[in-house]
Amino acid sequence: MSDHSHDLPFWKKYIFSVDHKMIGIQYTVTALVFLAIGFGMMLVMRYQLAYPNQPIPVIGQFLGEPIVAAVENPDTGETGYVLTGDGYNSFGAMHGTIMVFLAIVPLAVGGFGNFVLPLQCGAPDMAFPRLNMASYWTYLPGGILMMFGFFVKGGAANSGWTSYPPLATIATTGQTIWLLGMVILITSSLLGSVNFIVTVVQLRAKGLSFFRLPFFAWAQLVTAFLLLLAFPPLEAAGVLQLMDRVAGTSFFDPGGLIVSGVEQNTAGGGSPLLWQHLFWFLAHPEVYVLILPGLGIISEVIANNTRKPLWGYKSLVYSAIFLGFMSFIVWAHHMFMTGMGTTLSTFFQATTMIISVPSVIILTCLIISLWGASIRFTVPMLFALAFLPMFGIGGLTGLPLGLTASDIHLHDTYYVIGHFHYVVAPGTIFAMFAGIYYWFPKATGRKMNEWLGRIHFAGSFVFINAVFMPFFFMGMASVLRRQFDQTETLHGAAVQGLSVMSTWGAFGLAAFQLPFVFNFFWSIFAGERVGANPWHATTLEWSAPSPPPHGNFLSEPVVACGPYEYSVPGEAEDYTMQSPPPATA
Amino acid sequence: MSAAATEIPYDMEPHPLTRMYNGKFGIWLFLASEIMLFGALFSSYVLLRVGAPEGTWPIIGAPTVLGHEILNVPLAALNTVILISSSVTMLMSWYYLKENKFSRGQFFLLMTVLLSCGFLVVKYFEYNSKLHHYLVEFDAPLVVDGEQVSYSRTYPTAEGERTVHYLHGHITETVKDEDGYVEYYKFAADARKPDHGHAHDDGADHGDSHAGAHPEIELRPSDYRRMSNWGPAGSTFTGIYFTLTGLHGLHIVGGVVVMVYFLLTGGSMWKKLPDKYANRIECTGLYWHFVDLVWIFLFPVLYLL
Amino acid sequence: MQLLGQATDIAPYANWMPPMLSEHGGQIDNLISVLHIFMAILFVAWGAFLTYTVIRFRARAGHKADYHPVKGKASKYAEIGIGLFEVFLLLGLSMPVWAAYKNNPPKADDRVEVRAIGEQFQWNFHYPGPDGVFGRTNAKFIDAASNTVGLDPDDPAGKDDIQTIGEMHIPVGKPIYVRVSSKDVIHSFAIPTMRVKQDCIPGMEIPIWFTAKEDATTERVKREMIQEFPVADVDWYRLRHHVAVQDYQDESGQVILKEGEGIGLSREAGEKKLKTLRDVTDTIKMQPRNPLEIICAQLCGNSHFKMKAQVFTYDAAGYQEWMDNAVPKEVEIDFGGF
C-alpha cells in the first residue's frame, strides 16, 4: 500500500484519506466539535438547575419546541423561553451520549490512538489503512444521525444515555434514531479496535518488544480489546430494543403494562432487567475505555517532564491488563437497587473492590514517578499533575457507591454524577488537553502558545472543581440525578445554593476554554516553529519529522532500549531516544 | 522528504509471534467480537426462556416448551446440510486457489454462493409461513352458539395453576366496515395439538370439548384480548427466533455480497497478486466457517431443545 | 458508634445528610462516615506526597533527575494496608448491613404491610386494612380517580382495603413491609430520611422493610425542624416547602403571613410575599410542610422530578385513628407551580 501523498487529489488527501495521521486529525476535530455541543447542552441544563423554570437567556428562542416552551411574563409582556421537562431530559440523555460516544472515545481512541500509535510502534501506518478510513466515515454519519434526533417530532432521545426500557420503549421517535445511531457507532468502533490490536501486535519495529512499548501503547491495546469484546452485547441489546419499539416484540416487556391508563397489548414475558444486564455489560468496560487512554497520555507526559523513567513500568502494564480483564465482571454494581439478592450482590461488590486495586496501583506508580525527578512545568505537565488528584477524587468516591449498604443512600443521586464526572472531566478531559498540547507540535510542526495554555489550565482547574465538588454534598443531601427542578423536593431546595455555585462554575469553565480554542487555531498558522523533538522525548514518534510524511520515518526505526531512558548515567543528553533519527546533513 | 518505507509489514507474510498475516489476525479478532454478539443473544434466549410465564413458551397454549412445536425441523435440518456443504465448497475454493487452479477455485466459490442462496430461499419459506400463521389470546373461553370454539390449557406454576385460552390458525378473509376498521376476521383454526404426555402439561383439559379442527369462525376484535402472527411480536420465543436467525441471515447475505464481489473482480487481482487473492479467500472462508458454526448452535438450541 | 458526620439527631441536614429517622439507617450513615474518613486520609496522604515532590523535585539549575527507581517498601505496605481495609469495609461494614436489609424480613405477624405502586407520575398506596389481608387486584378494575390499584370489588378481603395517592401512613416503632411495584416504567421508591431505596421494576413485586424510630412521628419531626430564616437572604426556592409557625403582621396589624401558611405556590407570588415580609421582620420561623418525602429515584419521564409522596408517621394511637377514618382520597400534591 504505497500511495504517494503528493500525487493525491484534495478529496483523497484530506477527505477520504487512508493516512492514520489525517484520520487522527479528522477524529480529533470532529470529536472536539461534539465536545463543544455536549458542553453547550450542559450549560443550558445548569442554567435551568440554578434558576428553575426561568427563561433561558440569549439562546432560548433558538432551541424550539419541544425543548423550550414560550411563556409570557405577566408583568412585562415579554416572551421568554423556558426549558420543558422533556427538553431537559433530551439534553440530559444526549449530553451523556454525545460526551461518551461522540466526543471522549473518538478523541481518546480515534484521535490520539490513530495519530500516535503507529508512530510509537515505529510503523508506517495502521495495519489496515482503508479500514481505518471506513471507521471514521462510519463514526461521522452515526454522530450526525444521533443529532438528527433533535429535529424529529418529539425531539431527541430522552430516556437517559442508559435508555432503560420500558421508558425507552414507549419514548418518542428520537429514541429509535438513538438506537440506529448507536448501531452505526458500534460498527465504527469495531472496525477501529481490530485495526489497533493488529497494529500493536504485528507492526512493531525491529527491537520493539512488548515490554519496550510506551505505556500509552499498552493502554490503547487494552482499550481496543475492551471495545472489541464489550460493545457487541450492546449492539445486540440495541437491536432487541429496536424490535420492541418497531416490531412489537416483548424482550424487555413483562406484559400488562398500563401506560397513561391504557393497557399495552403485547405478548409480554420479557424483562426490563435483561436490557440492564446487556447494557451495563458494555457500559462498565466503556468507562475503562474512557480512562485508559487518558492514563496512557498522562504517563507519557509525566515521563517526559520528570526526565526519568516511570516508576513501576511493569506494575503499570500488568495493572492495565488486570483492569481490562476485571472490567468485564463488575457490571452489576450499577444494578444493586434492582432487587438483587445477597449472593449476586456479594459477588459484584467483591469484584468491584478488587478492581479498585489496579487503579490505585496505576495512580500510585504515577505519583511515585515524581520522586527523584527534575520536574518541568510545561503546559502538558500542568494538566498531568492536576489529573492525579482529580482522578484520585473520582476513584475514591467510587468506594461508597461500590458498597451496597452505602449505595442505598447514594444510588442515583448527585454523588454518582460527581464521582464519574471527576474521573472523566478533570480526569480524562485534562488528559486530552495534556495530549493536545504535547502532540500538537508533532502534528503541525508548531508549538501552542505557552501563556495561553497556562491561563487555560489555571481557569479550567479552578472552575471545574467549582462545578463538580458541590455534587458530592448535594448527593449526600439526597438530591437525585436527572431532576428537571431539584427544588421540587425539600432536601433539594435546602441545598439549592450549591447548584447555583455549580452553574456559575460552569460558566467560568466555559469562559476559560476560549483561550484554548483561540490558541489551537492560531498556533496552526502562527505558532512557534519547532523540529522533530521539541520536548526532548524518547519514544519513537519523536524520531519522525514534525509533521511526519506519509510512511512516517525517514529511516527504518530500530529500537535498542526501553521507552523512558531519561537521565541515563554517563550519557551526554538527559534523554536517550529509542531509535534516534538519522543525522541531517 | 519522503519516508523510508510506506509498505505495511506482514501484509502477506506471517508474523513470527502470531504466525498469521495481518488480515488473518484481523479476521480472528472480528470473529471474537461476533462470538460476543451472538453470545449476548444466546444469553438473552436463556434468560427469556427461564423467565417466560407458564404456557407462553414457545407460543401461547403450546403443549411443551420445545421449539419444534412451532418450527419446522426437517426444513431446518435440510438447511443445516446446505450450510455445512457450503463450508466444504468454501474450503475447496481456497484449496484450489492455493494450488494455483484459479478457475476451479472460482467454481467452488460460485457453488458456495449458490448453496447460500438455497439456504436463504428455504429461510424465506419458513419465515413466510410464520408471518401468515396467527395466534389469538382470549381472557375467557370463546363460546359461539353454545359451543366453545377456543381451546384451553392449564399449566402448573409455582403459585398453583394457570389456564390460557387460545386459538392458532389462518385468516382467510378480513372484512372491514365503511370507515376502514376491521369488523371481523374469517379465521380457520388449527386442530388442537395433542398432549404427548410430557410432564410439563398436566393433561387436564379444562373446558375444551373439541379435538379436531373447527370450521371457519368469525372473530371480532372485541372477542379476543390479542391477535398476532407468529412473527417477532407473537411471543418472546418467536421474537428471539427471528432476531437470532435474522441476524444470522444478514451475516449470510453479507458473506454472499463479498463472495459475489470476488467472483466478479477476482480475475484482475489474481493476475497481479495471486497470493493476496488466495489470502482474501482464506479470510472469507474463516468468516464463513464461523457463520456455519453459529448455525450449528442455532439449529439445536432453537429447533430441538 | 458515634462518629464525625453521623446524623443521629433530627437536625436539618447535619453534615449534608437528611435527618436519619429509621432504625437501620444509622449503620448506613456510619459506613458513609467511615468511608469518607478513609478516603480523606488517602487523599491527604497522596496530596501531601504530590505537593512535596512537586516542590522538592522541581527542575532548577544544578538539579538532575535520578535514573534509578526509588526503593522502599512503604508503597507495598500501604497498598496491602489499603487492600485489607477495603476487605474490612466489605465484610465488616457493608455486607452485614446489606444482608439484614435484604435477607431478614420482619415476621409476617409482626409487621405492617403496604403496597407501593409507582406510575407516571404518582405513587399509589394500597393498605390491607384492619383484616391485614390485601384484596385481589386486576388491571381491568383500575379507575384513575377512585380505584388506582384496581381492587377487585368482588373480593371480600378487599372490602376494608384502603387506597391513597401520594400518602403513606405508617406507625413508628413497628417494622413496615413495603411491596414495591410499577404499572408502567421503572421507578424507584426512595425515602431519604428512612435510608431506603428500591427500584420498582414492572412485572415484579419487590419487598423492602424498615422501622421508623419511636420518636420520629411526623408532628415531632416538623417541630424539630423549625428553623429561623433571615428574610433578606433567602429566596422563594429555599422556602417553598415550608410553612410559617406563627403569624406575621405588618404595621397596620394586617396579617401578611398566617401560621401554617406557605409563602406562595409560584416564584412570582413567593418573591412578592418575601418582599413585603422584608419590611416587616428580619427573620421568619418556618417548618417543613411535609418533612418525610418519598421520591422517585429512577428516570421515568418528563415529570420524574415531581413524582413525590409524603410519609405520615404516627404513634400507635394516632395510627389507629387514621386507619379508622381512612377513606380513599386524593391529596393535593403541591406542584410548586410554574
Coordinates of C-alpha atoms in Angstrom, one line a residue, chain B residues 50-305:
Chain B
V50 CA -36.3 -19.2 32.0
G51 CA -38.4 -16.1 32.7
A52 CA -41.3 -17.0 30.4
P53 CA -44.6 -17.4 32.2
E54 CA -46.1 -20.9 32.1
G55 CA -48.0 -21.6 28.9
T56 CA -46.4 -18.9 26.8
W57 CA -43.2 -20.6 25.5
P58 CA -42.7 -21.1 22.7
I59 CA -46.1 -19.8 22.0
I60 CA -49.4 -19.4 23.9
G61 CA -51.0 -22.7 24.5
A62 CA -48.1 -24.9 23.4
P63 CA -48.2 -28.4 24.9
T64 CA -44.5 -28.4 25.6
V65 CA -41.7 -25.8 25.7
L66 CA -39.8 -27.3 22.8
G67 CA -39.2 -25.1 19.8
H68 CA -40.3 -27.7 17.3
E69 CA -43.9 -27.1 18.5
I70 CA -44.0 -24.3 16.0
L71 CA -40.8 -24.7 14.0
N72 CA -40.2 -27.0 11.0
V73 CA -37.4 -29.3 11.9
P74 CA -37.0 -31.1 8.6
L75 CA -36.6 -27.9 6.7
A76 CA -34.0 -26.7 9.2
A77 CA -32.2 -29.9 9.0
L78 CA -32.0 -29.5 5.2
N79 CA -30.7 -26.0 5.8
T80 CA -28.0 -27.4 8.1
V81 CA -26.9 -29.8 5.4
I82 CA -26.9 -27.0 2.8
L83 CA -24.8 -24.7 5.1
I84 CA -22.3 -27.4 6.0
S85 CA -21.9 -28.2 2.3
S86 CA -21.3 -24.6 1.6
S87 CA -18.5 -24.6 4.2
V88 CA -16.9 -27.5 2.4
T89 CA -17.1 -25.8 -1.0
M90 CA -15.6 -22.7 0.6
L91 CA -12.7 -24.6 1.8
M92 CA -12.2 -26.3 -1.5
S93 CA -12.2 -22.9 -3.2
W94 CA -9.3 -21.7 -1.1
Y95 CA -7.5 -25.1 -1.5
Y96 CA -7.6 -24.8 -5.3
L97 CA -6.5 -21.2 -5.3
K98 CA -3.5 -22.2 -3.2
E99 CA -2.9 -24.9 -5.7
N100 CA -2.9 -22.2 -8.4
K101 CA -6.0 -23.5 -10.0
F102 CA -7.9 -20.3 -10.5
S103 CA -11.0 -21.5 -12.4
R104 CA -11.5 -24.4 -10.1
G105 CA -11.3 -22.1 -7.1
Q106 CA -13.8 -19.7 -8.6
F107 CA -16.1 -22.6 -9.4
F108 CA -16.3 -23.7 -5.8
L109 CA -16.7 -20.1 -4.7
L110 CA -19.7 -19.9 -7.0
M111 CA -21.0 -23.2 -5.5
T112 CA -20.8 -21.6 -2.1
V113 CA -22.8 -18.7 -3.3
L114 CA -25.5 -20.9 -4.8
L115 CA -25.8 -23.1 -1.7
S116 CA -26.1 -19.9 0.4
C117 CA -28.9 -18.7 -1.8
G118 CA -30.5 -22.0 -1.3
F119 CA -30.3 -21.6 2.4
L120 CA -31.9 -18.2 2.2
V121 CA -34.7 -19.5 -0.1
V122 CA -35.6 -22.2 2.5
K123 CA -35.5 -19.5 5.2
Y124 CA -37.9 -17.4 3.1
F125 CA -40.4 -20.2 3.1
E126 CA -40.0 -20.7 6.8
Y127 CA -40.5 -17.0 7.6
N128 CA -43.3 -16.7 5.2
S129 CA -45.3 -19.5 6.8
K130 CA -44.8 -17.9 10.3
L131 CA -45.9 -14.5 9.2
H132 CA -49.2 -15.9 7.8
H133 CA -49.9 -18.0 10.8
Y134 CA -51.8 -16.3 13.6
L135 CA -52.4 -16.7 17.4
V136 CA -55.3 -15.4 19.3
E137 CA -55.4 -15.0 23.1
F138 CA -58.6 -14.8 25.0
D139 CA -59.3 -13.8 28.6
A140 CA -62.1 -16.4 28.9
P141 CA -63.2 -19.3 26.6
L142 CA -64.9 -18.0 23.5
V143 CA -68.4 -19.5 23.2
V144 CA -70.3 -19.3 19.9
D145 CA -73.9 -20.6 19.7
G146 CA -73.4 -22.5 23.0
E147 CA -70.2 -24.2 21.8
Q148 CA -66.7 -23.4 23.0
V149 CA -64.7 -22.6 19.9
S150 CA -61.4 -21.6 21.6
Y151 CA -59.0 -24.1 23.2
S152 CA -57.8 -24.0 26.8
R153 CA -54.8 -25.4 28.5
T154 CA -53.8 -25.5 32.2
Y155 CA -50.2 -25.4 33.4
P156 CA -48.8 -26.0 36.8
T157 CA -47.0 -22.9 38.2
A158 CA -45.1 -22.2 41.4
E159 CA -48.2 -20.4 42.8
G160 CA -50.8 -23.0 41.6
E161 CA -52.2 -23.2 38.2
R162 CA -52.6 -21.0 35.1
T163 CA -55.1 -21.5 32.4
V164 CA -54.7 -19.9 28.9
H165 CA -57.3 -19.7 26.3
Y166 CA -56.2 -19.5 22.7
L167 CA -56.6 -20.4 19.1
H168 CA -54.0 -20.8 16.3
G169 CA -54.8 -20.7 12.6
H170 CA -55.0 -18.7 9.5
I171 CA -57.0 -15.6 8.5
T172 CA -58.9 -16.4 5.3
E173 CA -60.6 -13.1 5.0
T174 CA -60.7 -9.7 6.6
V175 CA -64.0 -7.8 6.5
K176 CA -63.9 -4.1 7.1
D177 CA -66.6 -1.6 7.7
E178 CA -67.2 1.7 5.8
D179 CA -64.6 3.6 7.9
G180 CA -61.9 1.1 7.1
Y181 CA -61.8 -0.5 10.6
V182 CA -61.8 -4.3 10.8
E183 CA -65.3 -5.6 11.5
Y184 CA -64.3 -9.2 11.7
Y185 CA -61.9 -11.8 10.5
K186 CA -62.8 -15.2 9.0
F187 CA -60.5 -17.5 10.9
A188 CA -59.6 -21.1 10.0
A189 CA -58.4 -22.6 13.3
D190 CA -55.8 -25.3 13.5
A191 CA -56.6 -28.5 15.3
R192 CA -55.6 -28.6 18.9
K193 CA -52.2 -30.1 19.3
P194 CA -52.5 -33.3 21.3
D195 CA -50.6 -33.7 24.5
H196 CA -47.7 -36.0 24.3
G197 CA -47.8 -37.0 27.9
H198 CA -44.9 -34.7 28.8
A199 CA -44.6 -33.9 32.4
H200 CA -44.9 -30.2 31.7
D201 CA -48.6 -30.4 30.7
D202 CA -50.9 -31.9 33.3
G203 CA -53.0 -33.3 30.5
A204 CA -56.2 -31.9 32.1
D205 CA -58.1 -30.1 29.6
H206 CA -60.4 -27.6 31.2
G207 CA -63.4 -26.7 29.2
D208 CA -62.2 -28.0 25.9
S209 CA -64.7 -30.0 24.0
H210 CA -63.1 -30.3 20.6
A211 CA -60.1 -32.2 19.4
G212 CA -60.4 -31.7 15.7
A213 CA -60.2 -28.6 13.6
H214 CA -63.1 -26.1 13.7
P215 CA -64.8 -24.9 10.6
E216 CA -64.2 -21.3 9.8
I217 CA -65.3 -18.9 12.6
E218 CA -65.8 -15.2 12.7
L219 CA -63.6 -13.3 15.1
R220 CA -64.5 -9.8 16.1
P221 CA -61.8 -7.6 17.7
S222 CA -63.9 -7.4 20.8
D223 CA -63.9 -11.2 21.2
Y224 CA -60.2 -11.6 22.0
R225 CA -57.5 -10.0 24.0
R226 CA -54.7 -10.1 21.4
M227 CA -54.2 -11.4 17.9
S228 CA -50.8 -11.5 16.4
N229 CA -49.0 -13.5 13.7
W230 CA -46.2 -15.9 14.6
G231 CA -43.7 -13.2 13.6
P232 CA -41.5 -11.4 16.1
A233 CA -44.3 -10.0 18.1
G234 CA -46.0 -13.3 18.6
S235 CA -44.1 -14.4 21.7
T236 CA -40.7 -13.9 23.3
F237 CA -39.7 -17.2 21.6
T238 CA -40.7 -16.0 18.1
G239 CA -39.0 -12.7 18.9
I240 CA -35.7 -14.2 19.8
Y241 CA -36.0 -16.8 17.0
F242 CA -36.5 -14.1 14.3
T243 CA -33.7 -11.9 15.9
L244 CA -31.2 -14.8 16.1
T245 CA -32.0 -16.3 12.7
G246 CA -32.5 -12.9 11.1
L247 CA -29.1 -11.6 12.3
H248 CA -27.6 -14.8 11.2
G249 CA -29.3 -14.5 7.8
L250 CA -27.9 -10.9 7.5
H251 CA -24.5 -12.4 8.1
I252 CA -25.0 -14.8 5.3
V253 CA -26.2 -12.1 2.9
G254 CA -23.1 -10.1 3.9
G255 CA -20.9 -13.1 3.1
V256 CA -22.6 -13.6 -0.2
V257 CA -22.1 -10.0 -1.2
V258 CA -18.4 -10.3 -0.5
M259 CA -18.2 -13.6 -2.5
V260 CA -20.0 -12.2 -5.5
Y261 CA -17.6 -9.2 -5.4
F262 CA -14.7 -11.7 -5.5
L263 CA -16.4 -13.7 -8.3
L264 CA -16.7 -10.6 -10.4
T265 CA -13.3 -8.9 -9.7
G266 CA -11.2 -11.9 -8.6
G267 CA -9.7 -12.3 -12.1
S268 CA -8.0 -8.9 -12.1
M269 CA -6.5 -9.3 -8.6
W270 CA -5.4 -12.9 -9.5
K271 CA -3.4 -11.6 -12.4
K272 CA -1.4 -9.1 -10.3
L273 CA -1.3 -10.7 -6.8
P274 CA -2.4 -14.3 -6.8
D275 CA -1.2 -15.0 -3.2
K276 CA -3.0 -11.9 -1.9
Y277 CA -6.2 -13.1 -3.6
A278 CA -5.9 -16.5 -2.1
N279 CA -5.4 -14.9 1.3
R280 CA -8.6 -12.9 0.9
I281 CA -10.5 -16.1 0.1
E282 CA -8.9 -17.7 3.2
C283 CA -10.2 -14.8 5.4
T284 CA -13.6 -15.0 3.8
G285 CA -13.5 -18.8 4.4
L286 CA -12.8 -18.2 8.1
Y287 CA -15.7 -15.9 8.3
W288 CA -17.9 -18.4 6.5
H289 CA -17.0 -21.2 8.8
F290 CA -17.9 -19.0 11.7
V291 CA -21.3 -18.3 10.2
D292 CA -21.8 -22.0 9.7
L293 CA -20.7 -22.6 13.3
V294 CA -23.3 -20.2 14.6
W295 CA -26.0 -22.1 12.7
I296 CA -24.7 -25.4 14.2
F297 CA -25.6 -23.8 17.6
L298 CA -28.8 -22.1 16.4
F299 CA -30.3 -25.3 15.0
P300 CA -30.3 -27.5 18.1
V301 CA -31.0 -24.6 20.5
L302 CA -34.0 -23.2 18.7
Y303 CA -35.4 -26.2 16.9
L304 CA -34.6 -29.2 19.1
L305 CA -34.4 -28.1 22.7

